[in-house]
């Protein structure tokens, strides 16, 4: 029903504008999506876009040129076939683009820009959850995969086959499509594990305190997964720039031995005086990064909770967890709170989210992405990635030269996915919107992209096997 009503709302809005008028967010730049001066991978799907000019289609054209290749498109709706697009991007590292309009039978340049083509490869697939942007109620949802070389999207799992089931927190082991987990909420709660071709369901009711596992991070060996254990509450603001608050009344971190289905715990990761959450293993598996805040009275002091970024040495083969917590980034001098740490495959850079308070930043409009160089112990300016709306979930490609992140910058309500290049020094290129076959796709979007993650290949698990595991 929610899906139907949202679709009808978009149709009415679009038709009431005569079919030609586009949403205000699509009219801010000369072209939508804004692909001006972005850096793209050579194996990305063709970039389709719309030209925001008042002239008739016959009086507008786009010229793309390299030293050896040229493409011309007439009209304001710009599309390319896979073959001609690949020929274009393979021909040079810079695409020169001219936007032209016809005046007195002559073509005149309105604007020009460049699109940079990087030789750094991007992983072939993305996974993400698609969910209606509600606060409490969810209906149809699923975990999907998208081929980045074209526009093909298909479901890894949809809850249409298993009624009253919410799924979340999916993640692969270092992008391996044959090794992944996701949580099942509501009825028969548990964690679905796919490993070595076997689909199993973990009973996560380990103790009175540990009923469900939440935010995960795979150890590179694939033998262990770190999880946060959160008691979460949600409130809705009546007057606040942020729509909702999600906060933890308590939270700890545990490490699951996948083969034995037992938990490794430590007082360093489960202090009664602190909230520990968002675990993230280093690329070599020798450190566990996480966020931690001093425990205070909640919910009345929700806007005073601020999370530091910390680390703990681990040797999981010996079952040893360190005895000393190191604070990597202290927030007392920043007057901010930090969440979602993700370490680059090289182990050098840490991408995270910064916001004023709390830990669940996806509805915090001030939430921005930040980068920390663990080698030089300094911040790197990646402000080019950010907007006036929330930037939140993010992940690294397997080679470490691309990131994907979710942002509400278009509408303030729906999250969309953006890709950006990261060079060897940690500098970020201008982000670009995930290409779609038609740029109109975003005008009729009624679901949010949630928890994007790169994958090295396509998930081929039989959906019936997943449904059977969920019903157990």
XYZ file of C-alpha atoms in Angstrom:
472
model
C 0.000 0.000 0.000
C 2.804 2.449 0.906
C 4.553 1.616 -2.361
C 1.337 2.217 -4.319
C 0.572 5.546 -2.607
C 4.110 6.838 -3.113
C 4.015 5.864 -6.772
C 0.665 7.622 -7.254
C 2.024 10.725 -5.535
C 4.973 10.862 -7.928
C 2.756 10.324 -10.985
C 0.348 13.091 -9.927
C 3.242 15.448 -9.245
C 4.872 14.689 -12.583
C 1.676 14.975 -14.646
C 0.561 18.135 -12.874
C 3.735 19.755 -14.112
C 2.891 18.953 -17.708
C 5.341 16.061 -17.949
C 8.260 18.349 -18.847
C 8.842 20.098 -15.539
C 11.358 18.271 -13.390
C 11.817 18.261 -9.607
C 13.746 21.235 -8.255
C 16.739 19.093 -7.267
C 17.098 18.024 -10.917
C 17.183 21.657 -12.116
C 20.071 22.931 -9.976
C 22.769 22.156 -12.543
C 22.951 22.338 -16.323
C 22.828 18.555 -16.509
C 21.191 15.991 -14.225
C 22.713 13.937 -12.760
C 25.673 16.272 -12.323
C 28.546 14.475 -14.065
C 30.615 17.619 -14.618
C 34.328 17.060 -13.865
C 33.828 13.701 -12.160
C 36.268 10.790 -12.229
C 34.737 7.501 -13.372
C 36.090 3.946 -13.709
C 36.602 2.633 -17.203
C 34.208 -0.257 -16.547
C 31.206 1.816 -15.405
C 27.838 1.665 -17.157
C 27.057 4.465 -19.657
C 26.215 7.799 -18.046
C 22.742 8.947 -19.082
C 21.681 12.497 -18.229
C 19.259 15.313 -18.982
C 20.166 18.805 -20.224
C 18.349 21.629 -18.431
C 17.851 24.093 -21.280
C 14.555 25.753 -22.309
C 15.145 25.151 -26.021
C 13.342 22.452 -27.996
C 15.011 19.034 -28.291
C 15.969 19.682 -31.911
C 17.938 22.754 -30.842
C 20.075 21.064 -28.165
C 22.938 18.660 -28.597
C 25.848 17.123 -26.700
C 29.285 16.516 -28.166
C 31.722 14.120 -26.466
C 35.210 13.898 -27.889
C 38.570 12.313 -27.195
C 41.650 12.382 -29.406
C 40.386 9.403 -31.420
C 36.648 9.129 -30.801
C 33.576 11.375 -31.026
C 29.916 10.954 -30.091
C 27.100 13.402 -30.838
C 23.635 13.303 -29.302
C 20.792 15.622 -30.268
C 18.049 16.366 -27.746
C 17.926 16.887 -23.993
C 17.668 13.209 -23.009
C 21.165 11.782 -23.433
C 21.756 8.010 -23.711
C 24.565 5.810 -25.032
C 24.731 2.173 -26.012
C 27.132 -0.044 -24.067
C 29.255 -0.641 -27.166
C 29.770 2.997 -28.140
C 30.258 4.068 -24.512
C 32.958 1.455 -23.964
C 34.700 2.503 -27.186
C 34.646 6.118 -25.980
C 36.003 5.558 -22.456
C 38.655 3.123 -23.692
C 39.978 5.687 -26.160
C 41.364 8.253 -23.680
C 41.628 9.228 -20.016
C 39.744 12.507 -20.568
C 36.333 12.970 -22.175
C 35.742 16.514 -23.387
C 32.053 17.425 -23.310
C 30.338 20.384 -24.981
C 26.730 21.410 -24.405
C 25.441 23.263 -27.470
C 22.265 24.980 -28.606
C 21.231 26.082 -32.077
C 20.817 29.797 -32.704
C 20.179 31.146 -36.221
C 20.991 27.717 -37.676
C 24.414 27.660 -35.984
C 25.505 25.456 -33.066
C 26.914 27.543 -30.216
C 28.612 26.315 -27.057
C 26.597 26.857 -23.880
C 29.075 25.141 -21.590
C 31.886 22.617 -21.586
C 33.359 20.275 -19.019
C 35.467 17.160 -18.671
C 34.857 13.631 -17.444
C 38.023 11.894 -16.250
C 38.437 8.164 -16.842
C 40.513 6.320 -14.259
C 42.437 3.156 -15.009
C 41.834 2.027 -11.418
C 39.320 -0.829 -11.658
C 36.102 -0.851 -9.675
C 34.532 -4.026 -8.311
C 31.878 -5.385 -10.693
C 28.945 -5.454 -8.250
C 27.237 -3.497 -5.498
C 24.908 -4.917 -2.883
C 22.395 -2.811 -0.953
C 19.062 -2.934 0.799
C 16.054 -1.143 -0.677
C 13.518 -0.006 1.890
C 10.701 2.515 2.060
C 11.844 5.561 4.057
C 9.603 5.060 7.078
C 10.601 5.220 10.694
C 8.787 2.243 12.216
C 6.717 0.488 9.549
C 8.277 -1.524 6.738
C 6.547 -3.458 4.015
C 8.259 -4.932 0.981
C 12.026 -4.887 1.300
C 14.955 -6.808 -0.004
C 18.706 -7.068 -0.445
C 19.738 -6.514 -4.056
C 22.812 -6.624 -6.249
C 23.632 -4.326 -9.130
C 26.141 -4.897 -11.911
C 28.170 -1.708 -12.304
C 29.136 -2.446 -15.909
C 25.469 -2.230 -16.921
C 22.144 -1.484 -15.243
C 21.163 -5.028 -14.294
C 19.721 -5.366 -10.785
C 18.396 -8.541 -9.198
C 17.384 -9.674 -5.750
C 19.613 -11.610 -3.387
C 16.631 -11.888 -1.047
C 13.146 -10.347 -0.901
C 10.777 -10.658 2.024
C 7.781 -11.156 -0.266
C 8.372 -14.909 0.015
C 8.552 -14.888 3.822
C 5.841 -12.766 5.411
C 6.526 -10.365 8.292
C 10.290 -10.640 7.950
C 12.691 -7.717 8.147
C 16.261 -8.239 6.941
C 19.199 -5.913 7.554
C 22.930 -5.486 8.192
C 24.055 -7.604 5.236
C 27.794 -7.813 4.649
C 30.253 -9.992 2.729
C 33.705 -11.095 3.788
C 35.948 -8.594 1.986
C 33.559 -8.475 -0.989
C 33.390 -12.253 -1.459
C 29.902 -13.018 -2.873
C 30.116 -16.609 -1.618
C 30.639 -15.609 2.012
C 28.104 -13.270 3.578
C 25.605 -12.762 6.381
C 22.441 -10.811 7.054
C 20.146 -10.525 10.044
C 16.544 -11.631 10.200
C 14.296 -9.646 12.527
C 10.696 -10.106 13.672
C 9.505 -13.723 13.682
C 12.111 -16.468 14.290
C 14.905 -13.910 14.578
C 18.461 -14.965 13.840
C 21.446 -14.418 11.568
C 21.683 -16.063 8.138
C 25.211 -17.207 7.297
C 26.342 -18.282 3.816
C 29.794 -19.863 3.774
C 31.456 -22.609 1.712
C 28.241 -23.097 -0.254
C 26.188 -23.817 2.868
C 23.257 -21.686 4.043
C 22.747 -21.835 7.805
C 20.914 -19.924 10.485
C 22.663 -18.899 13.688
C 20.583 -18.864 16.820
C 21.785 -15.591 18.329
C 19.991 -15.927 21.677
C 23.278 -16.452 23.501
C 22.310 -15.073 26.911
C 19.848 -12.859 28.720
C 21.884 -9.811 27.672
C 22.835 -10.984 24.176
C 19.621 -11.710 22.301
C 20.455 -10.358 18.851
C 23.595 -9.356 16.977
C 23.677 -6.048 15.129
C 26.506 -4.223 13.276
C 28.986 -6.764 11.823
C 32.574 -6.828 10.600
C 34.242 -9.898 9.097
C 37.764 -10.839 10.134
C 39.879 -11.223 6.944
C 40.397 -14.928 7.717
C 36.649 -15.522 7.448
C 36.741 -17.454 10.726
C 35.398 -14.672 12.937
C 32.855 -11.875 12.807
C 32.709 -8.979 15.263
C 29.229 -7.752 16.177
C 27.793 -5.000 18.275
C 25.039 -5.919 20.730
C 22.676 -2.968 21.058
C 19.570 -2.176 23.050
C 18.135 0.487 20.775
C 15.247 2.913 21.144
C 13.815 5.354 18.619
C 12.013 8.654 19.089
C 10.458 11.120 16.652
C 11.080 14.864 17.014
C 8.159 17.267 16.952
C 10.451 20.270 16.391
C 14.014 19.561 15.292
C 16.050 19.741 12.092
C 16.629 15.984 12.409
C 13.461 13.952 11.968
C 14.205 11.089 14.339
C 16.667 9.920 16.967
C 17.947 6.392 17.353
C 20.010 5.775 20.485
C 21.513 2.881 22.411
C 20.541 2.432 26.048
C 23.472 0.057 26.216
C 25.794 -1.516 23.650
C 28.750 -3.904 23.697
C 30.912 -5.732 21.167
C 31.382 -9.489 20.877
C 33.319 -11.658 18.425
C 31.714 -14.751 16.929
C 33.782 -17.846 16.163
C 31.946 -18.862 12.990
C 33.002 -22.517 13.021
C 32.185 -23.155 16.685
C 29.282 -20.666 16.988
C 30.646 -19.371 20.288
C 31.321 -15.802 21.384
C 34.607 -14.252 22.442
C 34.037 -11.453 24.933
C 36.199 -8.967 26.791
C 35.617 -6.432 29.533
C 37.361 -3.933 27.249
C 34.516 -4.307 24.756
C 31.615 -4.595 27.183
C 32.134 -1.988 29.868
C 29.123 -0.916 31.916
C 30.546 2.612 31.860
C 30.655 2.955 28.070
C 28.671 2.334 24.904
C 30.751 0.331 22.404
C 29.484 -0.109 18.853
C 30.376 -0.207 15.116
C 33.217 -2.771 15.154
C 35.602 -2.832 12.193
C 38.615 -5.113 11.760
C 41.817 -3.741 10.274
C 42.791 -5.109 6.868
C 45.377 -7.431 8.454
C 42.989 -8.548 11.206
C 45.332 -7.536 14.028
C 43.250 -4.620 15.306
C 39.598 -4.096 16.016
C 38.404 -0.518 15.569
C 35.158 0.617 17.155
C 33.255 3.624 18.479
C 32.872 4.263 22.201
C 31.121 6.889 24.322
C 30.856 7.345 28.095
C 27.533 6.025 29.373
C 25.142 8.817 30.382
C 21.474 9.183 31.218
C 19.268 8.472 28.197
C 17.041 9.471 26.519
C 16.990 12.862 28.280
C 20.672 13.598 27.446
C 20.604 12.187 23.897
C 22.250 15.263 22.375
C 25.261 15.040 24.707
C 26.394 11.548 23.674
C 29.591 11.754 21.618
C 31.519 8.726 20.372
C 35.320 8.462 20.106
C 37.087 6.195 17.621
C 39.091 3.530 19.430
C 41.073 0.367 18.711
C 42.047 -2.846 20.464
C 44.831 -5.271 19.517
C 43.580 -8.799 18.821
C 45.105 -12.202 18.040
C 42.074 -14.320 17.320
C 43.990 -17.446 16.311
C 45.208 -17.561 19.913
C 41.911 -16.295 21.285
C 43.634 -13.237 22.744
C 41.975 -9.826 23.018
C 44.138 -6.902 24.113
C 44.010 -5.341 27.559
C 44.433 -1.695 26.527
C 42.100 0.470 24.483
C 43.780 3.067 22.275
C 41.826 6.184 21.339
C 42.530 6.917 17.681
C 40.409 10.078 17.387
C 39.226 11.940 20.467
C 36.055 13.983 20.094
C 36.413 16.243 23.129
C 38.366 18.737 21.013
C 36.112 18.296 17.970
C 32.764 18.716 19.739
C 31.459 15.966 17.472
C 30.529 12.304 17.437
C 31.954 9.623 15.146
C 30.414 6.515 13.597
C 30.751 3.858 10.855
C 34.567 3.420 10.712
C 35.741 1.559 7.598
C 39.410 0.743 6.960
C 40.823 0.821 3.422
C 42.212 -2.465 2.018
C 45.729 -1.001 2.259
C 45.203 -0.445 5.986
C 46.251 3.193 5.693
C 42.991 5.151 5.591
C 39.933 5.153 7.804
C 36.693 6.492 6.357
C 34.079 7.429 8.941
C 31.058 9.658 9.554
C 31.153 12.786 11.740
C 28.108 14.512 13.218
C 27.199 16.608 16.253
C 26.043 13.847 18.604
C 24.797 10.284 18.867
C 25.757 7.297 16.764
C 22.951 6.625 14.285
C 23.687 9.409 11.851
C 21.585 8.440 8.840
C 18.864 10.935 9.838
C 21.296 13.625 11.062
C 21.436 16.316 8.415
C 24.886 17.503 9.547
C 26.451 14.038 9.076
C 29.525 14.200 6.821
C 32.142 11.739 5.620
C 35.686 12.199 6.943
C 39.022 10.519 6.256
C 41.840 9.802 8.696
C 45.351 8.769 7.650
C 46.358 6.092 10.164
C 49.948 6.253 8.924
C 50.555 9.978 9.437
C 47.818 10.315 12.094
C 46.173 13.289 10.438
C 42.868 14.194 8.836
C 42.559 14.358 5.049
C 40.203 16.882 3.498
C 37.431 15.038 1.633
C 34.838 17.802 1.906
C 34.174 17.412 -1.841
C 32.129 14.323 -0.938
C 29.732 16.099 1.401
C 26.505 18.078 1.107
C 24.015 19.920 3.303
C 22.118 16.669 3.892
C 23.176 13.425 5.573
C 26.008 11.276 4.243
C 26.126 7.986 6.107
C 26.773 4.338 5.193
C 29.876 3.757 3.050
C 32.333 1.075 1.955
C 35.628 0.601 0.112
C 36.230 -1.270 -3.130
C 38.566 -4.265 -2.890
C 41.454 -2.351 -4.501
C 40.903 0.697 -2.297
C 40.522 3.288 -5.068
C 36.732 3.681 -4.976
C 34.146 4.262 -2.310
C 30.367 4.087 -2.365
C 28.203 5.979 0.101
C 24.577 6.850 0.736
C 23.374 10.451 0.777
C 20.070 12.295 1.155
C 21.346 15.298 -0.825
C 18.736 15.091 -3.583
C 15.510 15.260 -1.577
C 16.422 15.193 2.118
C 14.215 12.107 2.436
C 15.411 9.303 0.161
C 18.985 8.029 0.233
C 20.747 7.509 -3.098
C 24.148 6.003 -3.833
C 27.206 7.963 -4.916
C 30.584 6.698 -6.114
C 33.899 8.514 -5.786
C 37.537 7.906 -6.671
C 40.207 7.872 -3.936
C 43.835 8.283 -5.004
C 46.911 6.766 -3.339
C 47.211 9.751 -0.970
C 43.604 9.538 0.163
C 42.366 12.498 -1.879
C 38.783 12.188 -3.099
C 37.359 13.033 -6.496
C 33.977 14.630 -7.029
C 31.273 12.004 -6.337
C 28.806 10.928 -9.003
C 25.334 9.431 -8.741
C 25.007 5.716 -9.453
C 24.191 5.608 -13.198
C 20.752 4.396 -14.251
C 19.519 3.443 -17.710
C 17.131 6.406 -17.570
C 17.822 9.539 -15.542
C 14.059 9.683 -14.873
C 14.493 6.649 -12.598
C 15.338 8.913 -9.687
C 12.204 11.042 -10.212
C 10.013 8.042 -9.392
C 12.142 6.595 -6.609
C 10.076 5.519 -3.616
C 12.698 3.449 -1.778
C 15.967 4.327 -0.081
C 19.287 2.653 -0.792
C 20.681 1.332 2.478
C 24.098 -0.136 3.465
C 25.865 -0.193 0.069
C 28.802 -2.551 -0.283
C 31.120 -3.526 -3.133
C 31.322 -7.159 -4.223
C 33.895 -8.939 -6.375
C 31.238 -10.956 -8.155
C 27.593 -11.935 -8.261
C 25.804 -13.681 -5.394
C 24.386 -16.930 -6.778
C 22.788 -18.408 -3.660
C 19.406 -19.967 -4.368
C 16.743 -17.705 -2.859
C 14.653 -20.719 -1.883
C 17.535 -21.907 0.307
C 17.608 -18.526 2.041
C 13.846 -18.622 2.586
C 14.051 -22.133 4.043
C 16.799 -21.039 6.447
C 14.755 -18.034 7.553
C 11.721 -20.202 8.346
C 13.707 -22.493 10.665
